[in-house]
Coordinates of C-alpha atoms in Angstrom, one line a residue:
X146 CA -77.3 54.8 16.0
X147 CA -75.4 52.1 16.7
X148 CA -73.6 50.8 19.8
X149 CA -71.2 48.7 20.7
X150 CA -72.1 45.6 22.3
X151 CA -69.0 45.0 24.2
X152 CA -69.7 49.4 26.3
X153 CA -73.7 48.2 25.6
X154 CA -75.1 45.0 25.6
X155 CA -77.7 43.9 23.5
X156 CA -79.9 43.5 26.6
X157 CA -80.3 47.3 28.1
X158 CA -82.6 48.0 24.6
X159 CA -84.4 45.3 26.3
X160 CA -84.7 46.8 29.2
X161 CA -85.4 50.3 27.6
X162 CA -88.5 48.0 25.6
X163 CA -89.9 47.2 28.8
X164 CA -90.1 50.1 30.8
X165 CA -91.1 52.7 28.0
X166 CA -93.2 50.3 26.0
X167 CA -91.1 51.0 23.2
X168 CA -92.8 49.9 19.2
X169 CA -89.9 49.5 16.8
X170 CA -86.8 47.7 15.2
X171 CA -83.9 46.1 16.7
X172 CA -80.6 44.8 14.3
X173 CA -78.0 43.0 15.9
X174 CA -74.7 42.4 13.6
X175 CA -71.2 41.2 14.0
X176 CA -69.4 41.5 10.4
X177 CA -66.7 39.3 11.8
X178 CA -68.7 36.6 12.5
X179 CA -71.2 37.6 10.3
X180 CA -74.5 37.9 12.0
X181 CA -77.7 39.1 11.0
X182 CA -80.3 39.5 12.6
X183 CA -82.9 41.8 13.0
X184 CA -86.2 41.8 15.7
X185 CA -89.5 43.5 15.5
X186 CA -90.9 45.0 19.3
X187 CA -94.8 46.6 18.8
X188 CA -96.0 47.6 21.9
X189 CA -93.3 46.9 24.4
X190 CA -93.8 43.2 22.9
X191 CA -91.6 40.7 21.1
X192 CA -93.7 40.7 16.7
X193 CA -91.1 38.3 14.9
X194 CA -87.3 38.1 14.0
X195 CA -85.2 37.3 11.8
X196 CA -82.3 35.4 11.9
X197 CA -79.2 34.3 9.6
X198 CA -77.3 31.9 11.2
X199 CA -78.8 28.4 9.8
X200 CA -78.8 26.7 13.8
X201 CA -81.6 29.8 13.9
X202 CA -83.3 28.4 10.4
X203 CA -86.8 26.9 11.5
X204 CA -86.1 23.8 10.3
X205 CA -82.4 23.0 12.1
X206 CA -84.7 24.6 15.0
X207 CA -87.8 21.7 14.3
X208 CA -85.3 19.0 14.0
X209 CA -83.0 19.3 17.4
X210 CA -86.8 19.8 19.1
X211 CA -87.3 16.1 17.3
X212 CA -89.7 17.4 15.7
X213 CA -89.2 16.5 12.5
X214 CA -86.6 14.0 10.7
X215 CA -83.0 15.2 9.4
X216 CA -84.2 13.0 6.3
X217 CA -87.1 14.9 6.2
X218 CA -86.0 18.7 7.4
X219 CA -83.1 17.6 3.9
X220 CA -86.2 16.6 1.7
X221 CA -88.6 19.6 2.8
X222 CA -85.3 21.5 1.9
X223 CA -84.8 20.4 -2.0
X224 CA -88.7 21.2 -2.0
X225 CA -88.0 24.8 -1.6
X226 CA -85.3 24.9 -4.2
X227 CA -88.5 23.4 -6.7
X228 CA -91.2 25.3 -5.8
X229 CA -90.1 28.1 -4.1
X230 CA -92.3 27.8 -0.9
X231 CA -91.8 28.8 2.2
X232 CA -90.8 26.7 5.3
X233 CA -94.2 26.7 6.6
X234 CA -96.0 26.3 4.0
X235 CA -94.9 23.1 3.2
X236 CA -94.4 22.2 6.4
X237 CA -98.5 22.2 6.6
X238 CA -98.9 20.8 3.6
X239 CA -97.5 17.6 3.9
X240 CA -99.3 16.9 6.8
X241 CA -95.9 17.4 8.8
X242 CA -97.4 20.1 11.4
X243 CA -101.3 21.2 11.9
X244 CA -100.8 25.6 11.3
X245 CA -101.9 25.7 14.9
X246 CA -98.0 23.3 15.6
X247 CA -97.0 25.5 13.1
X248 CA -97.5 29.0 14.3
X249 CA -96.0 27.8 18.3
X250 CA -93.1 26.6 16.4
X251 CA -92.7 30.2 14.6
X252 CA -92.8 31.6 18.1
X253 CA -90.1 28.8 19.7
X254 CA -88.1 30.3 16.8
X255 CA -88.1 34.0 17.4
X256 CA -87.4 32.9 20.8
X257 CA -84.5 31.3 20.2
X258 CA -82.8 33.9 18.0
X259 CA -84.5 37.0 20.2
X260 CA -82.4 34.8 23.6
X261 CA -79.3 34.6 21.4
X262 CA -78.8 37.9 21.5
X263 CA -78.6 37.8 25.3
X264 CA -75.1 35.6 25.2
X265 CA -73.5 38.4 22.9
X266 CA -70.0 39.7 23.1
X267 CA -69.1 41.8 20.3
X268 CA -70.7 42.9 17.6
X269 CA -72.8 46.4 17.3
X270 CA -76.6 46.9 17.6
X271 CA -79.2 49.5 16.2
X272 CA -83.3 50.4 17.6
X273 CA -85.3 52.2 15.9
X274 CA -88.3 52.8 17.2
X275 CA -91.6 52.9 14.0
X276 CA -94.6 50.9 14.0
X277 CA -93.0 47.7 11.7
X278 CA -93.7 46.7 8.8
X279 CA -95.4 42.3 10.2
X280 CA -98.6 40.7 8.4
X281 CA -101.0 39.7 10.8
X282 CA -99.8 36.1 11.5
X283 CA -97.0 37.0 11.8
X284 CA -97.1 38.6 14.6
X285 CA -96.9 36.5 18.2
X286 CA -96.8 39.3 20.8
X287 CA -94.1 37.7 23.2
X288 CA -93.6 39.0 27.1
X289 CA -90.3 40.7 27.6
X290 CA -89.7 39.6 30.9
X291 CA -90.5 36.6 29.8
X292 CA -87.4 36.6 27.3
X293 CA -85.6 38.2 30.2
X294 CA -85.9 35.7 32.5
X295 CA -84.2 32.7 30.5
X296 CA -82.2 34.7 28.2
X297 CA -80.0 36.0 31.2
X298 CA -79.7 32.7 31.8
X299 CA -77.6 32.4 29.4
X300 CA -75.1 35.2 29.7
X301 CA -71.7 34.1 30.7
X302 CA -69.7 37.3 29.5
X303 CA -70.2 40.3 32.9
X304 CA -67.3 42.5 32.3
X305 CA -69.1 45.6 31.1
X306 CA -71.5 44.5 34.7
X307 CA -68.7 44.9 35.9
X308 CA -67.6 47.6 35.2
X309 CA -70.9 49.4 35.4
X310 CA -71.8 48.4 38.2
X311 CA -68.8 47.3 41.2
X312 CA -68.8 50.5 42.5
X313 CA -72.1 51.8 42.4
X314 CA -75.2 50.4 45.2
X315 CA -78.7 48.2 43.7
X316 CA -81.7 49.5 45.0
X317 CA -85.0 47.1 45.4
X318 CA -88.2 48.3 43.6
X319 CA -91.6 47.3 44.7
X320 CA -92.0 43.5 41.8
X321 CA -95.6 44.5 40.3
X322 CA -97.5 41.2 40.3
X323 CA -97.3 40.8 37.0
X324 CA -93.8 39.2 37.4
X325 CA -94.6 37.4 40.5
X326 CA -95.5 34.4 39.0
X327 CA -92.0 34.3 36.3
X328 CA -89.5 34.7 39.8
X329 CA -89.1 31.9 41.1
X330 CA -88.1 31.5 45.4
X331 CA -84.6 31.6 44.3
X332 CA -84.9 35.1 42.4
X333 CA -87.0 35.6 45.5
X334 CA -85.2 35.3 48.2
X335 CA -81.7 36.6 46.2
X336 CA -83.8 39.5 45.4
X337 CA -84.5 40.0 49.3
X338 CA -80.8 39.5 50.2
X339 CA -80.3 43.2 47.8
X340 CA -82.1 44.3 49.8
X341 CA -81.3 43.5 53.1
X342 CA -77.5 44.9 51.2
X343 CA -78.3 48.1 50.2
X344 CA -76.3 50.3 51.4
X345 CA -72.8 49.2 50.6
X346 CA -71.1 48.6 46.4
X347 CA -72.6 45.6 44.6
X348 CA -68.9 44.3 44.7
X349 CA -68.6 44.2 48.7
X350 CA -72.4 42.6 48.1
X351 CA -70.9 39.3 46.4
X352 CA -68.4 39.2 48.6
X353 CA -70.6 38.9 51.5
X354 CA -72.6 36.7 49.9
X355 CA -71.9 32.6 49.1
X356 CA -73.0 33.0 46.0
X357 CA -71.3 31.6 42.9
X358 CA -70.3 34.9 40.4
X359 CA -72.2 33.0 37.4
X360 CA -75.7 33.1 39.1
X361 CA -74.1 36.1 41.0
X362 CA -74.1 38.8 38.0
X363 CA -77.1 36.2 36.1
X364 CA -79.5 37.4 38.7
X365 CA -78.1 40.5 39.2
X366 CA -78.5 41.8 35.3
X367 CA -81.6 40.0 35.4
X368 CA -84.0 41.9 38.3
X369 CA -82.0 44.9 36.5
X370 CA -83.4 44.4 33.0
X371 CA -86.8 43.7 34.2
X372 CA -86.8 47.3 35.9
X373 CA -87.3 46.1 39.7
X374 CA -83.1 46.5 40.9
X375 CA -81.7 50.1 39.7
X376 CA -78.3 51.4 41.1
X377 CA -76.7 54.7 43.2
X378 CA -74.9 56.8 41.6
X379 CA -70.9 56.4 40.7
X380 CA -68.6 55.5 44.1
X381 CA -65.6 55.8 44.6
X382 CA -63.6 54.6 47.6
X383 CA -60.5 56.4 49.0
X384 CA -57.8 53.3 48.6
X385 CA -59.2 53.0 44.6
X386 CA -58.9 56.8 44.4
X387 CA -54.8 56.7 45.2
X388 CA -54.8 53.2 42.5
X389 CA -56.0 55.5 40.0
X390 CA -54.6 58.9 41.5
X391 CA -51.2 56.4 41.0
X392 CA -52.5 54.5 37.1
X393 CA -52.4 58.5 36.5
X394 CA -49.1 58.8 37.6
X395 CA -47.9 55.9 36.0
X396 CA -49.5 56.6 32.2
X397 CA -48.2 59.7 32.0
X398 CA -44.7 58.9 32.9
X399 CA -44.4 55.5 30.5
X400 CA -45.9 58.4 27.3
X401 CA -42.8 60.8 28.4
X402 CA -40.5 58.3 29.2
X403 CA -39.7 59.7 32.3
X404 CA -39.6 56.4 33.9
X405 CA -37.7 53.0 33.7
X406 CA -38.2 48.9 34.3
X407 CA -37.0 48.8 37.7
X408 CA -39.1 52.3 38.1
X409 CA -42.5 50.9 37.2
X410 CA -42.1 47.5 38.6
X411 CA -40.5 49.1 42.0
X412 CA -37.2 47.2 42.4
X413 CA -33.6 47.8 42.6
X414 CA -31.2 47.2 40.4
X415 CA -30.3 44.2 42.5
X416 CA -33.5 41.9 42.6
X417 CA -33.3 38.5 41.9
X418 CA -36.1 37.0 38.9
X419 CA -38.3 35.7 41.6
X420 CA -38.6 39.4 43.3
X421 CA -39.0 40.6 39.6
X422 CA -41.9 37.7 38.9
X423 CA -43.6 38.4 42.5
X424 CA -43.5 42.5 41.6
X425 CA -45.2 42.2 38.9
X426 CA -48.1 39.0 39.6
X427 CA -48.2 41.8 42.7
X428 CA -48.4 44.9 39.9
X429 CA -50.4 42.8 37.2
X430 CA -53.0 42.1 40.2
X431 CA -53.2 45.6 41.2
X432 CA -53.9 47.0 37.5
X433 CA -55.4 44.6 35.9
X434 CA -58.1 46.6 33.6
X435 CA -61.0 43.8 35.5
X436 CA -60.1 44.6 38.4
X437 CA -60.2 48.9 38.5
X438 CA -63.9 49.6 38.5
X439 CA -64.0 52.4 37.6
X440 CA -66.8 55.0 36.0
X441 CA -68.1 54.2 32.8
X442 CA -66.8 55.3 29.9
X443 CA -63.5 56.7 31.4
X444 CA -60.2 56.5 29.9
X445 CA -59.3 54.4 32.9
X446 CA -59.6 50.8 31.1
X447 CA -58.0 52.2 27.9
X448 CA -54.8 53.8 30.1
X449 CA -54.7 50.2 32.9
X450 CA -53.7 47.8 29.3
X451 CA -51.3 50.6 28.7
X452 CA -49.6 50.4 31.8
X453 CA -50.0 46.3 31.8
X454 CA -48.8 46.2 28.5
X455 CA -45.7 48.1 30.3
X456 CA -45.4 45.7 32.7
X457 CA -45.4 42.8 30.5
X458 CA -42.5 44.8 28.8
X459 CA -40.3 45.3 31.7
X460 CA -40.7 41.6 33.3
X461 CA -39.6 40.1 30.4
X462 CA -36.6 41.7 30.6
X463 CA -35.8 42.2 34.2
X464 CA -36.2 38.2 34.4
X465 CA -34.1 37.5 31.3
X466 CA -30.6 37.7 32.7
X467 CA -29.3 38.4 28.9
X468 CA -31.9 41.5 28.6
X469 CA -31.0 43.0 31.9
X470 CA -27.5 42.8 30.6
X471 CA -28.3 45.0 27.4
X472 CA -31.4 47.0 29.0
X473 CA -28.1 47.8 32.1
X474 CA -26.1 48.7 29.7
X475 CA -28.0 50.7 27.3
X476 CA -29.4 53.8 26.8
X477 CA -32.3 52.8 29.7
X478 CA -30.3 53.5 32.3
X479 CA -28.9 57.3 31.6
X480 CA -28.9 57.7 36.1
X481 CA -28.3 55.0 38.6
X482 CA -31.4 53.1 39.6
X483 CA -33.5 53.1 42.4
X484 CA -36.8 52.5 43.2
X485 CA -36.9 55.4 45.7
X486 CA -39.9 58.6 44.4
X487 CA -38.1 61.6 43.8
X488 CA -38.9 63.3 46.4
X489 CA -39.7 66.9 44.7
X490 CA -43.8 67.1 43.7
X491 CA -44.8 68.8 39.9
X492 CA -47.3 70.6 39.6
X493 CA -49.7 68.0 37.5
X494 CA -49.1 66.1 41.6
X495 CA -49.4 68.8 43.6
X496 CA -52.3 69.6 41.2
X497 CA -53.7 66.0 42.2
X498 CA -53.5 66.5 46.1
X499 CA -55.6 69.7 46.2
X500 CA -58.1 67.2 44.0
X501 CA -58.5 64.4 46.4
X502 CA -58.6 67.2 50.0
X503 CA -60.8 69.3 47.7
X504 CA -63.0 66.4 47.1
X505 CA -63.2 65.5 51.4
X506 CA -64.2 68.8 51.2
X507 CA -66.9 68.7 48.7
X508 CA -67.9 65.3 50.9
X509 CA -68.0 66.7 53.4
X510 CA -70.1 70.2 52.4
X511 CA -67.4 72.5 52.8
X512 CA -67.8 74.6 49.2
X513 CA -66.6 77.2 49.7
X514 CA -63.3 75.4 50.5
X515 CA -63.9 72.5 47.9
X516 CA -63.7 76.1 45.3
X517 CA -60.6 77.7 46.4
X518 CA -58.7 74.5 46.3
X519 CA -59.6 73.5 42.7
X520 CA -58.5 76.6 41.1
X521 CA -55.9 76.4 42.6
X522 CA -55.4 72.8 41.2
X523 CA -56.4 74.4 37.6
X524 CA -53.9 76.8 37.8
X525 CA -51.7 74.0 37.8
X526 CA -53.3 70.9 36.1
X527 CA -55.4 72.9 33.5
X528 CA -55.3 69.1 30.9
X529 CA -58.1 67.4 33.7
X530 CA -61.4 67.9 32.8
X531 CA -62.7 65.7 36.8
X532 CA -60.7 69.1 37.8
X533 CA -63.0 71.6 36.2
X534 CA -66.2 68.9 37.0
X535 CA -65.8 69.2 40.5
X536 CA -64.6 72.8 40.1
X537 CA -68.0 73.3 38.4
X538 CA -70.8 70.7 41.4
X539 CA -69.0 73.3 44.5
X540 CA -70.4 76.0 42.3
X541 CA -73.6 74.1 42.0
X542 CA -74.5 74.2 45.4
X543 CA -74.4 77.8 45.7
X544 CA -76.4 79.8 44.0
X545 CA -74.4 82.9 43.9
X546 CA -72.0 80.7 42.0
X547 CA -73.9 78.9 39.5
X548 CA -72.9 80.6 37.1
X549 CA -69.3 80.1 37.2
X550 CA -70.7 76.5 37.6
X551 CA -71.9 75.8 34.1
X552 CA -68.8 76.8 32.4
X553 CA -66.9 74.9 34.3
X554 CA -69.1 71.7 33.8
X555 CA -69.6 73.1 29.2
X556 CA -65.5 72.9 30.0
X557 CA -65.1 69.2 31.3
X558 CA -68.0 68.5 28.8
X559 CA -66.1 69.7 26.1
X560 CA -62.8 68.2 27.1
X561 CA -64.4 64.7 28.0
X562 CA -67.1 64.4 25.5
X563 CA -67.1 60.4 25.3
X564 CA -68.7 61.4 29.5
X565 CA -72.2 61.6 30.0
X566 CA -71.3 62.8 33.7
X567 CA -71.2 66.3 33.2
X568 CA -73.6 66.6 30.5
X569 CA -76.0 64.7 33.6
X570 CA -74.8 68.1 36.1
X571 CA -75.3 70.6 34.0
X572 CA -78.9 69.3 33.9
X573 CA -79.4 69.4 37.5
X574 CA -77.8 72.9 37.4
X575 CA -80.4 74.2 34.9
X576 CA -82.9 72.2 36.1
X577 CA -82.2 73.8 40.3
X578 CA -82.6 77.1 38.2
X579 CA -85.9 76.5 36.5
X580 CA -84.9 76.1 33.0
X581 CA -86.8 72.8 32.2
X582 CA -85.9 73.2 28.5
X583 CA -81.5 73.6 29.1
X584 CA -82.3 71.1 31.6
X585 CA -84.0 68.4 29.8
X586 CA -81.7 68.5 26.7
X587 CA -78.2 68.3 28.2
X588 CA -79.6 65.3 30.2
X589 CA -81.2 63.7 26.9
X590 CA -77.7 64.4 25.7
X591 CA -75.6 62.5 28.2
X592 CA -78.3 59.2 27.4
X593 CA -76.7 60.3 23.8
X594 CA -73.6 59.2 25.9
X595 CA -74.7 56.9 28.0
X596 CA -78.1 55.2 26.7
X597 CA -78.0 53.7 30.6
X598 CA -77.2 56.6 32.5
X599 CA -79.9 56.2 35.1
X600 CA -80.0 59.4 36.7
X601 CA -80.5 61.5 33.1
X602 CA -83.2 58.6 32.5
X603 CA -85.2 59.9 36.1
X604 CA -84.8 63.4 35.7
X605 CA -86.0 63.1 32.7
X606 CA -88.8 61.4 32.6
X607 CA -89.3 64.2 36.1
X608 CA -89.2 66.3 33.6
X609 CA -91.9 64.7 30.9
X610 CA -94.2 64.8 34.3
X611 CA -93.9 68.0 34.8
X612 CA -94.7 69.9 31.6
X613 CA -97.6 66.8 31.2
X614 CA -98.9 68.7 34.9
X615 CA -98.6 72.0 33.3
X616 CA -102.0 73.6 32.6
X617 CA -102.9 74.8 29.7
X618 CA -103.2 79.3 29.0
X619 CA -106.8 80.0 30.2
X620 CA -109.0 82.5 30.4
X621 CA -110.4 81.9 33.5
X622 CA -107.6 80.8 34.5
X623 CA -106.4 84.2 35.3
X624 CA -107.4 85.8 39.1

């Protein structure tokens, strides 16, 4: 399966390979940038890597390290063209490097290629589990935790990590003895601070700790990839609920052309240019895709980008007197412009309010009330997967309602095939009903959609341990 780097950074597969001691081939590419890298792993260690980039060729790396001169590099390349020999062979043959030095240089090249993948912000990658075919002389056995520590220092784009972790609470795990010597005192201090703040979200922790953003995220990602920090379930606070509700409403109105420029920015038609500017800047700050942290794989970011684009159009029109005049006299102004919303509540709005109330009931363990409110909400608006999911979750908590829960969670999964959560909750439902195989299938499907769904991974591990413990059939075990 091919993974888009903007959505799933290459770093995530390093975490999985380390945790599960995997063997296989990792291919990383970017057609636009003409980049192709291949990394080969065996039992959780990096054995070899190749790259089509000139700067990652052996000769260029040796030049940058000062181990050969530019003149020697040019001379060796000419020899290669004539003899078709590999650069390593020529380096040893002409006594520029010893065999031991060549081995170390090739190992450095492999590490350089691997570490470079951590900073990639675009492209695709795929990992195939297999036993890679590598000549014995090219097996370097590089420990992944070394690459992770070095690679995380190269990460500068944290947008995908923020979306995934900002509203989750980090939980620290014991530091294995093998990693103790790899971590600096600065890393340990950060680990201790995270331990002390584990009851709040990552976003809140960052606001409390006086650490530069780059350092904060590099260290957090490093500890996560080393499997000594994990994250709890996704959390949404009441303010974010309101913001997401408003975003959904604005997106729907813009798509149906039922809101004008003034209503979008909450302005009167007499607003001055400075008022338009202030409202626009306030709007973009609130609904900027980077500012709206939402559940992984949701369409919230896509909606936010659309709404921000329309707000920019409104700002461009209303801040220019000529364009504003044309807009006001044109077909856009079909009725008197007002910043006040209509008092009449539509069915989708009423359904949304019922959903928020049901969500509160669910958090208070008042499941019967949550079910009643969600059934009414779905009658008013049956287009929302989140409504079916909350109804299914509420029904899961009451054994006699579980057959209905299965149908509603399946409906949510069908409506949002990009969302792993309905499948994860289906797995939980099957597990509660001792349907182990069905539970495992659901958890694995959730991981196919979101490979870093921590809870689904944990449940699969739990099921695997459970199946191993089950004794094989034996006549002697029968009473």
